[in-house]
Amino acid sequence: MFDGAPSTPTPTHSPATTASLTPVPITVAEGDGIGPEIMEATLRVLEAAGAALAVERIEIGARRYLAGASAGIDPASWDSLRRTRVFLKAPISTPQGGGYKSLNVTARKTLGLFANVRPCVAYHPFVETRHPGMDVVIVRENEEDTYGGIEHRQTAEVTQCLKLISRPGCERIVRYAFDYARRSGRQKVTCMTKDNIMKITDGLFHQVFAEIGAEYPEIEQEHRIIDIGAARLATRPEDFDVIVTPNLYGDIISDIAAELAGSIGLAGSANIGRECAMFEAIHGSAPDIAGQGLANPSGLLLAAVMMLVHIDQAEVAGRVHNAWLRTLEDGIHTPDVHRPGKSRRRVGTRDFASAVIDRLGSEPRHLRPVNYRAPSLPEAPATSAAPAPAIAVRRPVKELRGVDVFVEWDERGRDPAALARLLALAEVPPLRLSLITNRGVKVHPGGFPETSCTDHWRCRFVADGELPLSPAEIIALLRMLHDLRVDVIKTENLYAFDGERGYSLGQGE
Ligand code: NAD
């Protein structure tokens, strides 16, 4: 086995194929539940296939959580990850409650893993699926969006979660998706956003998709609104090839896609960063079958295949993948995919791995064999901790035009006209009250009595007269509001960039 004490690299060569390959250090964590079983099976296959790896082992998961590591990993283990920059990770069990943090989210953020790549492939007729032709790769942005976890309770009734979408973040993931498509010979990239509603945040993602897409004219490209896009993915997945999305939509549609392919237990994923990469199965630690030797190691094995491509051992990756496809075709199945009539042998984890090893060197006869000539996971730009934006090289001219003052107010029957009269007392020229909305809907001037109002009001003050406004004028307004005992919970400045409005209008404005 590629074995080693924690943090002790152990070079391993297979005489068959790796004589010329230098062992690549990787960090391995066997995780919880079925983790140790599927990791052992995976490493056995890799070794037999001739992967040149120097394995460093670390412990993560339940035992580290219970020993007091709030993210399920010891500080010293980060040293191994920083050294090897390649992490093959089995699933872990995250204890419920108690302030434990998700190791996956921590690893993604700490290691800057900006791209989540999840191939969702049907293996018809060997694994049941309603979509035999499905072969979709989801490329999900992994660091931004609502996943920054910036949330607040602002009033007695209202909470908020900040959705942050940056131009460098969009450029990085969109370029990654196009490079992935180009290098893996895929024909089309579909972008999915909700920019008919979120015109500024999702609009930026869509705009960057169009800008960067222009550099890849040979690749077909389209944009779909996420709702209809997800519906189409569920009914006609054959229409899609590579899909690129912001974080939240990607999180949701990648599980849908894996399930549609009929293979949630068979899918692996790669988390690619500027410096590091992490590879894992998409399923969890399956405590219900842990220790029984029944788990399917395929998800982790396919993640390991992606890892081999990433570390330039593409030939070994192809050998493992093709042997695995042949094993499936030969009807040698673990209980989760075993179907009487379709399967030939029902096997446990170890025997499945042995069956794959027996087939190393053979190719599938019905399913399409893989050929990883060139890395299909494009390298992330190495020096892009703060990457220069590829397109916006000049910083735009920013002009302050007004301020949205968010107010908690629960008086006078929540009558917007009464709130407007109160706020008018605070108007300090050049700022005047132009609009009040409640949950985004205009309630003043000229709202509808049918609109149900919470205790959370967005009160827009804009400059009458000469621009730009000075921040001191906003401070003067806030002082007046304070003197009037208005409960200001937050403010948001209204800017124009190069003369273009940088804030949304209220619904009905
Ligand atoms: P799960 O994916 O572990 O299990 C769901 C079902 O699928 C179970 O019936 C399980 O037996 C089956 N299953 C999963 N993987 C299988 C495999 N390889 N072979 C055969 N059957 C398999 O999801 P869960 O039960 O919701 O979560 C269990 C634990 O895993 C939780 O503690 C959760 O937090 C954790 N989890 C970890 C990760 C990760 O580390 N990446 C991901 C998801 C869930």
Coordinates of C-alpha atoms and ligand atoms in Angstrom, one line a residue:
M1 CA 0.0 0.0 0.0
F2 CA 0.9 3.6 -0.3
D3 CA 1.4 3.9 3.4
G4 CA 3.0 6.3 5.6
A5 CA 2.9 7.6 9.1
P6 CA 1.2 11.0 9.4
S7 CA 3.1 13.6 7.5
T8 CA 5.8 11.0 6.4
P9 CA 5.9 10.7 2.6
T10 CA 6.3 7.1 1.4
P11 CA 7.4 6.9 -2.2
T12 CA 5.8 4.0 -4.0
H13 CA 6.5 2.8 -7.5
S14 CA 4.7 0.2 -9.5
P15 CA 7.3 -1.6 -11.7
A16 CA 4.6 -2.0 -14.4
T17 CA 4.2 1.6 -15.4
T18 CA 5.7 4.2 -13.2
A19 CA 9.4 3.7 -13.6
S20 CA 9.6 7.2 -15.2
L21 CA 7.1 8.9 -12.9
T22 CA 8.3 10.8 -9.9
P23 CA 6.1 10.0 -6.9
V24 CA 3.7 12.9 -6.3
P25 CA 3.1 13.7 -2.6
I26 CA -0.6 13.6 -1.8
T27 CA -2.5 13.9 1.5
V28 CA -5.0 11.2 2.3
A29 CA -7.7 11.2 4.9
E30 CA -9.8 8.0 5.4
G31 CA -12.6 9.8 7.2
D32 CA -15.5 8.2 9.1
G33 CA -18.1 5.5 8.5
I34 CA -17.4 3.7 5.3
G35 CA -14.5 6.1 4.6
P36 CA -11.7 3.7 5.7
E37 CA -13.2 0.8 3.7
I38 CA -13.6 2.8 0.4
M39 CA -10.2 4.5 0.9
E40 CA -8.4 1.2 1.3
A41 CA -10.1 -0.2 -1.8
T42 CA -9.3 3.0 -3.8
L43 CA -5.6 3.0 -2.8
R44 CA -5.3 -0.7 -3.7
V45 CA -6.6 0.0 -7.2
L46 CA -4.3 3.0 -7.7
E47 CA -1.3 1.1 -6.6
A48 CA -2.0 -1.8 -8.8
A49 CA -2.6 0.6 -11.7
G50 CA 0.9 2.0 -11.2
A51 CA 0.1 5.5 -9.8
A52 CA 3.2 7.1 -8.5
L53 CA 2.2 8.6 -5.2
A54 CA 3.9 9.5 -1.9
V55 CA 1.0 9.3 0.6
E56 CA 0.9 11.4 3.7
R57 CA -2.0 10.4 6.0
I58 CA -3.9 12.8 8.2
E59 CA -6.8 12.2 10.5
I60 CA -10.0 14.2 10.0
G61 CA -13.6 14.0 11.1
A62 CA -15.5 12.7 14.1
R63 CA -12.6 11.9 16.3
R64 CA -10.9 15.2 15.7
Y65 CA -14.3 17.0 16.3
L66 CA -14.7 15.2 19.6
A67 CA -11.1 15.9 20.5
G68 CA -12.0 19.6 20.3
A69 CA -11.0 20.6 16.8
S70 CA -14.0 22.7 15.8
A71 CA -13.5 22.1 12.0
G72 CA -12.7 18.4 12.4
I73 CA -9.0 18.8 11.5
D74 CA -5.9 19.5 13.6
P75 CA -3.9 22.6 12.9
A76 CA -0.8 20.4 12.1
S77 CA -2.7 18.6 9.3
W78 CA -2.9 21.9 7.4
D79 CA 0.9 21.7 7.1
S80 CA 0.6 18.5 5.1
L81 CA -2.1 19.9 2.9
R82 CA -0.1 23.1 2.2
R83 CA 3.0 20.9 1.4
T84 CA 1.3 18.4 -0.9
R85 CA -1.4 20.7 -2.2
V86 CA -3.4 17.6 -3.3
F87 CA -6.0 16.1 -0.9
L88 CA -7.8 12.8 -1.5
K89 CA -10.5 12.8 1.1
A90 CA -13.0 10.2 2.2
P91 CA -16.4 11.3 3.6
I92 CA -16.6 12.3 7.3
S93 CA -19.5 12.5 9.8
T94 CA -20.2 16.0 11.0
P95 CA -21.6 15.8 14.6
Q96 CA -24.9 17.7 14.8
G97 CA -25.1 20.9 16.7
G98 CA -22.5 22.0 19.3
G99 CA -20.9 24.7 17.1
Y100 CA -19.0 22.2 14.9
K101 CA -18.0 23.7 11.6
S102 CA -18.2 21.9 8.2
L103 CA -14.8 20.6 7.3
N104 CA -15.7 20.9 3.6
V105 CA -16.6 24.5 3.8
T106 CA -13.5 25.3 5.9
A107 CA -11.3 23.4 3.5
R108 CA -12.8 25.1 0.4
K109 CA -12.3 28.5 1.9
T110 CA -8.9 28.0 3.6
L111 CA -7.4 26.3 0.5
G112 CA -9.1 28.7 -1.9
L113 CA -10.8 25.9 -3.8
F114 CA -12.9 28.1 -6.2
A115 CA -14.2 25.5 -8.6
N116 CA -16.2 22.4 -7.9
V117 CA -16.3 20.1 -10.8
R118 CA -18.8 17.3 -10.8
P119 CA -19.2 14.9 -13.8
C120 CA -22.7 13.3 -13.9
V121 CA -22.7 10.4 -16.3
A122 CA -25.2 7.7 -17.0
Y123 CA -23.9 4.1 -17.3
H124 CA -26.9 2.7 -19.1
P125 CA -27.9 -0.1 -19.3
F126 CA -25.5 -1.3 -16.5
V127 CA -26.8 1.2 -13.9
E128 CA -30.5 2.1 -14.0
T129 CA -31.3 5.6 -15.2
R130 CA -34.1 7.4 -17.1
H131 CA -31.6 9.3 -19.1
P132 CA -29.3 6.9 -20.9
G133 CA -27.5 9.6 -22.9
M134 CA -26.7 11.8 -20.0
D135 CA -23.1 13.1 -19.7
V136 CA -23.0 16.4 -18.0
V137 CA -20.2 18.2 -16.1
I138 CA -21.3 20.8 -13.6
V139 CA -18.7 23.5 -12.8
R140 CA -19.9 25.3 -9.7
E141 CA -18.4 28.5 -8.2
N142 CA -17.3 27.5 -4.8
E143 CA -16.3 30.5 -2.7
E144 CA -18.8 33.3 -3.2
D145 CA -22.6 33.9 -3.4
T146 CA -24.6 33.4 -0.2
Y147 CA -22.0 30.9 1.0
G148 CA -19.9 33.6 2.6
G149 CA -22.2 33.0 5.6
I150 CA -22.7 36.8 6.1
E151 CA -26.1 36.8 7.8
H152 CA -27.9 39.1 10.2
R153 CA -31.1 39.4 12.1
Q154 CA -31.9 43.0 11.4
T155 CA -35.3 43.5 13.1
A156 CA -37.7 41.6 15.3
E157 CA -39.1 40.1 12.1
V158 CA -36.5 40.2 9.3
T159 CA -33.2 38.4 8.6
Q160 CA -30.9 38.8 5.7
C161 CA -28.1 36.9 4.0
L162 CA -25.6 38.8 1.8
K163 CA -25.0 37.5 -1.7
L164 CA -21.6 38.6 -2.8
I165 CA -20.6 38.1 -6.5
S166 CA -17.2 39.5 -7.6
R167 CA -15.9 40.1 -11.1
P168 CA -12.6 38.3 -10.4
G169 CA -14.6 35.3 -8.9
C170 CA -16.8 35.2 -12.0
E171 CA -13.9 35.5 -14.4
R172 CA -12.0 32.7 -12.6
I173 CA -14.9 30.2 -12.7
V174 CA -16.2 31.0 -16.2
R175 CA -12.7 30.8 -17.7
Y176 CA -12.2 27.5 -15.8
A177 CA -15.4 26.1 -17.3
F178 CA -14.4 27.1 -20.8
D179 CA -10.9 25.7 -20.4
Y180 CA -12.3 22.5 -19.0
A181 CA -14.6 22.2 -22.1
R182 CA -11.8 22.9 -24.5
R183 CA -9.3 20.5 -22.9
S184 CA -11.8 17.7 -22.5
G185 CA -13.2 18.1 -26.1
R186 CA -16.7 19.1 -25.0
Q187 CA -18.9 21.1 -27.3
K188 CA -21.0 23.4 -25.3
V189 CA -21.0 25.5 -22.1
T190 CA -24.3 26.6 -20.6
C191 CA -24.4 29.3 -18.0
M192 CA -27.3 29.3 -15.5
T193 CA -28.3 32.4 -13.4
K194 CA -31.3 34.2 -12.2
D195 CA -30.4 37.6 -13.8
N196 CA -33.9 38.5 -14.7
I197 CA -34.4 39.1 -11.0
M198 CA -30.9 39.7 -9.6
K199 CA -29.8 42.0 -12.4
I200 CA -26.6 43.2 -10.7
T201 CA -25.2 40.1 -9.0
D202 CA -26.3 37.4 -11.4
G203 CA -26.2 39.9 -14.2
L204 CA -22.4 40.3 -13.6
F205 CA -22.0 36.5 -13.8
H206 CA -23.9 36.4 -17.1
Q207 CA -22.0 39.4 -18.5
V208 CA -18.6 37.9 -17.7
F209 CA -19.8 34.6 -19.3
A210 CA -20.5 36.5 -22.5
E211 CA -17.2 38.4 -22.3
I212 CA -15.0 35.4 -21.7
G213 CA -17.1 33.2 -24.0
A214 CA -16.1 35.4 -26.9
E215 CA -12.5 34.0 -26.5
Y216 CA -13.8 30.5 -27.1
P217 CA -15.6 30.8 -30.4
E218 CA -15.3 27.1 -31.2
I219 CA -17.5 26.2 -28.2
E220 CA -21.2 26.6 -28.4
Q221 CA -22.5 28.7 -25.6
E222 CA -25.9 29.6 -24.1
H223 CA -27.5 31.2 -21.1
R224 CA -30.5 29.9 -19.3
I225 CA -32.5 31.2 -16.4
I226 CA -31.8 28.8 -13.6
D227 CA -35.4 27.7 -13.0
I228 CA -36.2 26.7 -16.6
G229 CA -32.6 25.5 -16.9
A230 CA -32.9 23.2 -13.9
A231 CA -36.3 21.9 -15.2
R232 CA -34.7 21.2 -18.6
L233 CA -31.8 19.5 -16.9
A234 CA -34.2 17.2 -15.1
T235 CA -36.2 16.3 -18.2
R236 CA -33.7 16.5 -21.1
P237 CA -30.2 16.2 -19.6
E238 CA -28.9 15.1 -23.0
D239 CA -29.2 18.8 -24.1
F240 CA -26.4 19.8 -21.7
D241 CA -22.6 19.3 -21.8
V242 CA -20.8 21.6 -19.4
I243 CA -22.8 23.8 -17.0
V244 CA -21.3 26.8 -15.1
T245 CA -23.2 28.4 -12.3
P246 CA -22.8 30.5 -9.2
N247 CA -22.5 28.6 -5.9
L248 CA -26.0 28.1 -4.6
Y249 CA -27.6 27.1 -7.9
G250 CA -24.6 24.8 -8.6
D251 CA -25.0 23.1 -5.2
I252 CA -28.6 22.3 -6.0
I253 CA -28.4 21.3 -9.6
S254 CA -25.2 19.1 -9.1
D255 CA -27.1 16.9 -6.7
I256 CA -30.1 16.8 -9.0
A257 CA -27.8 15.9 -11.9
A258 CA -26.0 13.2 -10.0
E259 CA -29.3 11.6 -8.9
L260 CA -30.7 11.8 -12.5
A261 CA -27.7 10.0 -13.8
G262 CA -28.7 7.2 -11.4
S263 CA -25.4 7.3 -9.8
I264 CA -25.2 9.4 -6.7
G265 CA -23.1 6.6 -5.1
L266 CA -20.9 6.5 -8.2
A267 CA -20.0 10.2 -8.6
G268 CA -16.8 11.9 -7.6
S269 CA -16.0 15.5 -7.5
A270 CA -12.9 17.8 -7.7
N271 CA -12.5 21.0 -5.8
I272 CA -9.8 23.0 -7.6
G273 CA -8.0 26.0 -6.2
R274 CA -5.2 28.3 -7.2
E275 CA -2.7 26.4 -5.1
C276 CA -4.4 23.2 -3.9
A277 CA -7.0 20.7 -5.0
M278 CA -9.3 18.3 -3.1
F279 CA -10.9 15.2 -4.5
E280 CA -13.8 13.2 -2.9
A281 CA -16.9 11.2 -3.5
I282 CA -20.1 13.2 -3.3
H283 CA -21.8 10.9 -0.9
G284 CA -21.5 11.0 2.9
S285 CA -20.0 8.5 5.4
A286 CA -23.0 6.2 5.2
P287 CA -23.0 5.2 8.9
D288 CA -25.9 2.7 8.3
I289 CA -23.6 0.4 6.3
A290 CA -20.2 1.2 7.9
G291 CA -18.0 -1.7 8.8
Q292 CA -19.9 -4.2 6.8
G293 CA -17.7 -4.3 3.7
L294 CA -20.7 -3.4 1.5
A295 CA -19.9 0.1 0.4
N296 CA -19.4 1.0 -3.2
P297 CA -15.9 2.6 -3.5
S298 CA -16.7 4.0 -7.0
G299 CA -17.3 7.6 -6.0
L300 CA -14.0 7.9 -4.3
L301 CA -12.3 5.9 -7.0
L302 CA -13.6 8.2 -9.7
A303 CA -12.5 11.2 -7.6
A304 CA -9.1 9.6 -7.5
V305 CA -9.1 9.3 -11.3
M306 CA -9.7 13.1 -11.5
M307 CA -6.8 13.5 -9.1
L308 CA -4.5 11.5 -11.3
V309 CA -5.4 13.6 -14.3
H310 CA -4.7 16.7 -12.1
I311 CA -1.3 15.5 -11.1
D312 CA -0.4 14.6 -14.7
Q313 CA -0.8 10.9 -14.4
A314 CA -3.4 10.8 -17.1
E315 CA -2.4 7.4 -18.5
V316 CA -2.8 5.8 -15.1
A317 CA -6.1 7.6 -14.7
G318 CA -7.4 6.2 -18.0
R319 CA -6.3 2.7 -17.1
V320 CA -8.2 2.8 -13.8
H321 CA -11.3 4.5 -15.3
N322 CA -11.5 2.0 -18.2
A323 CA -11.0 -1.0 -15.9
W324 CA -13.8 0.4 -13.7
L325 CA -16.2 0.8 -16.6
R326 CA -15.4 -2.8 -17.7
T327 CA -16.2 -4.0 -14.2
L328 CA -19.6 -2.3 -14.3
E329 CA -20.3 -3.8 -17.7
D330 CA -19.3 -7.2 -16.5
G331 CA -22.1 -7.0 -14.0
I332 CA -19.9 -7.0 -10.9
H333 CA -21.9 -4.7 -8.7
T334 CA -22.0 -3.7 -5.0
P335 CA -25.4 -4.0 -3.4
D336 CA -26.4 -0.3 -4.0
V337 CA -26.4 -0.8 -7.8
H338 CA -26.9 -4.5 -7.9
R339 CA -30.1 -5.5 -9.8
P340 CA -31.3 -9.1 -10.3
G341 CA -31.3 -9.9 -14.0
K342 CA -28.9 -7.1 -14.9
S343 CA -26.0 -7.8 -12.5
R344 CA -23.9 -10.9 -12.6
R345 CA -22.1 -10.9 -9.2
R346 CA -23.0 -9.1 -6.0
V347 CA -19.8 -8.2 -4.3
G348 CA -18.5 -6.2 -1.3
T349 CA -16.1 -3.4 -1.3
R350 CA -12.9 -5.5 -1.3
D351 CA -14.0 -7.8 -4.1
F352 CA -15.2 -4.9 -6.2
A353 CA -11.8 -3.4 -6.0
S354 CA -10.2 -6.7 -6.8
A355 CA -12.4 -7.0 -9.9
V356 CA -11.3 -3.6 -11.1
I357 CA -7.6 -4.6 -10.5
D358 CA -8.2 -7.8 -12.5
R359 CA -9.4 -5.7 -15.4
L360 CA -6.6 -3.1 -15.5
G361 CA -5.5 -2.9 -19.1
S362 CA -8.9 -3.7 -20.5
E363 CA -11.4 -1.4 -21.9
P364 CA -15.2 -1.3 -21.8
R365 CA -17.0 -3.0 -24.8
H366 CA -20.3 -1.1 -24.7
L367 CA -19.7 2.1 -22.7
R368 CA -17.4 4.7 -24.3
P369 CA -13.8 4.2 -23.1
V370 CA -12.0 7.2 -21.7
N371 CA -8.8 8.6 -23.0
Y372 CA -7.1 11.2 -20.9
R373 CA -4.4 12.3 -23.3
A374 CA -4.2 15.8 -22.0
P375 CA -5.3 16.9 -18.5
S376 CA -9.0 17.5 -18.7
L377 CA -9.0 19.4 -15.4
P378 CA -7.4 22.7 -16.4
E379 CA -4.8 24.1 -14.0
A380 CA -5.9 27.0 -12.0
P381 CA -3.7 30.1 -12.5
A382 CA -1.0 29.6 -9.9
T383 CA -0.4 33.2 -8.8
S384 CA -3.9 34.4 -8.6
A385 CA -4.4 34.9 -4.9
A386 CA -5.5 38.4 -5.9
P387 CA -5.7 37.9 -9.7
A388 CA -5.7 40.9 -11.9
P389 CA -9.1 41.1 -13.6
A390 CA -8.7 39.9 -17.1
I391 CA -11.1 42.4 -18.6
A392 CA -11.8 45.3 -16.3
V393 CA -8.3 46.7 -16.1
R394 CA -9.3 50.3 -15.4
R395 CA -11.0 51.1 -12.2
P396 CA -14.3 52.8 -12.9
V397 CA -15.1 56.3 -11.7
K398 CA -17.4 56.0 -8.6
E399 CA -19.9 58.7 -7.8
L400 CA -22.0 58.9 -4.6
R401 CA -25.7 59.6 -5.4
G402 CA -27.7 58.8 -2.4
V403 CA -28.2 56.4 0.5
D404 CA -30.7 53.6 1.4
V405 CA -31.4 53.8 5.1
F406 CA -32.9 50.7 6.5
V407 CA -35.2 51.3 9.4
E408 CA -37.0 49.1 12.0
W409 CA -40.4 50.7 12.5
D410 CA -43.5 49.2 14.0
E411 CA -45.8 52.2 14.8
R412 CA -49.0 53.8 13.6
G413 CA -50.4 50.7 12.0
R414 CA -47.3 50.4 9.8
D415 CA -48.7 53.1 7.6
P416 CA -46.0 54.0 5.1
A417 CA -47.4 57.6 4.7
A418 CA -46.9 58.1 8.5
L419 CA -43.3 56.9 8.2
A420 CA -42.7 59.2 5.2
R421 CA -43.9 62.2 7.2
L422 CA -41.5 61.3 10.0
L423 CA -38.6 60.8 7.7
A424 CA -39.3 64.1 5.8
L425 CA -38.4 65.9 9.1
A426 CA -34.9 64.5 8.7
E427 CA -34.3 65.7 5.1
V428 CA -31.1 67.8 5.0
P429 CA -30.6 69.4 1.6
P430 CA -29.4 68.2 -0.9
L431 CA -30.8 64.8 0.4
R432 CA -34.5 64.2 0.0
L433 CA -36.6 61.1 0.6
S434 CA -37.5 59.6 -2.8
L435 CA -38.8 56.1 -2.0
I436 CA -39.8 53.7 0.7
T437 CA -40.0 50.0 0.1
N438 CA -40.9 47.0 2.2
R439 CA -39.2 43.8 1.3
G440 CA -38.4 45.5 -2.0
V441 CA -41.9 46.6 -2.9
K442 CA -42.6 50.3 -3.2
V443 CA -45.0 51.4 -0.5
H444 CA -44.4 55.2 -0.8
P445 CA -45.1 57.3 -2.7
G446 CA -48.2 55.7 -4.1
G447 CA -48.1 52.2 -2.7
F448 CA -51.1 49.8 -2.5
P449 CA -52.9 49.2 0.8
E450 CA -52.9 45.4 -0.1
T451 CA -49.1 45.2 0.3
S452 CA -48.3 43.4 3.5
C453 CA -45.6 45.2 5.4
T454 CA -43.0 43.9 7.9
D455 CA -41.2 46.0 10.5
H456 CA -38.2 46.4 8.0
W457 CA -38.3 49.5 5.7
R458 CA -35.8 50.6 3.1
C459 CA -35.9 54.4 2.9
R460 CA -34.1 55.8 -0.2
F461 CA -32.6 59.3 0.1
V462 CA -31.2 60.8 -3.1
A463 CA -29.3 64.0 -3.9
D464 CA -31.3 66.8 -5.3
G465 CA -29.0 69.0 -7.3
E466 CA -25.3 68.8 -7.7
L467 CA -23.4 65.5 -7.7
P468 CA -21.5 63.8 -6.3
L469 CA -22.8 63.8 -2.8
S470 CA -20.4 64.0 0.0
P471 CA -20.4 61.3 2.8
A472 CA -20.6 64.2 5.3
E473 CA -24.1 64.9 3.9
I474 CA -25.1 61.3 4.7
I475 CA -23.7 61.6 8.2
A476 CA -25.8 64.8 8.7
L477 CA -28.9 62.9 7.6
L478 CA -28.2 60.0 10.0
R479 CA -27.7 62.5 12.9
M480 CA -31.1 64.0 12.1
L481 CA -32.7 60.5 12.1
H482 CA -31.0 59.7 15.3
D483 CA -32.3 62.9 16.9
L484 CA -35.8 61.9 15.7
R485 CA -35.3 58.5 17.4
V486 CA -35.6 56.6 14.1
D487 CA -34.2 53.1 14.6
V488 CA -31.6 52.9 11.7
I489 CA -30.4 49.4 11.4
K490 CA -28.2 49.7 8.4
T491 CA -27.3 52.0 5.5
E492 CA -26.2 51.2 2.0
N493 CA -24.6 53.9 -0.2
L494 CA -25.9 54.4 -3.7
Y495 CA -23.1 54.7 -6.2
A496 CA -22.9 55.2 -10.0
F497 CA -19.8 53.6 -11.7
D498 CA -18.7 55.5 -14.8
G499 CA -22.2 57.1 -14.8
E500 CA -24.0 53.8 -14.7
R501 CA -26.4 53.1 -11.8
G502 CA -24.9 50.6 -9.4
Y503 CA -28.1 49.8 -7.4
S504 CA -31.4 48.3 -8.2
L505 CA -34.7 50.2 -8.4
G506 CA -37.5 49.3 -6.0
Q507 CA -40.2 47.0 -7.5
G508 CA -42.7 49.5 -8.8
E509 CA -40.2 52.4 -8.8
Ligands
NAD1 P1 -24.9 9.4 2.9 O1 -24.5 9.8 1.5 O2 -23.8 9.1 3.8 O3 -25.9 8.2 2.8 C1 -27.1 8.3 2.1 C2 -27.5 6.8 1.7 O4 -26.7 6.4 0.7 C3 -27.4 5.8 2.8 O5 -28.4 4.9 2.8 C4 -26.1 5.2 2.5 O6 -26.0 3.8 3.0 C5 -26.0 5.2 1.0 N1 -24.6 5.3 0.5 C6 -23.9 6.4 0.5 N2 -22.7 6.2 0.0 C7 -22.7 4.9 -0.3 C8 -21.7 4.0 -0.9 N3 -20.5 4.5 -1.3 N4 -22.1 2.8 -1.2 C9 -23.3 2.3 -0.9 N5 -24.3 3.1 -0.3 C10 -23.9 4.3 0.0 O7 -25.7 10.6 3.5 P2 -26.3 10.9 5.0 O8 -26.8 9.6 5.5 O9 -27.2 12.0 4.8 O10 -25.0 11.4 5.8 C11 -24.3 10.6 6.6 C12 -23.1 11.4 7.2 O11 -22.3 11.8 6.2 C13 -23.5 12.7 7.9 O12 -22.8 12.8 9.1 C14 -23.2 13.8 7.0 O13 -22.9 15.0 7.6 C15 -22.0 13.2 6.3 N6 -21.7 13.7 4.9 C16 -20.4 13.9 4.6 C17 -20.0 14.4 3.4 C18 -18.6 14.6 3.1 O14 -17.7 14.3 3.9 N7 -18.2 15.1 1.9 C19 -21.0 14.6 2.4 C20 -22.4 14.3 2.7 C21 -22.7 13.9 4.0

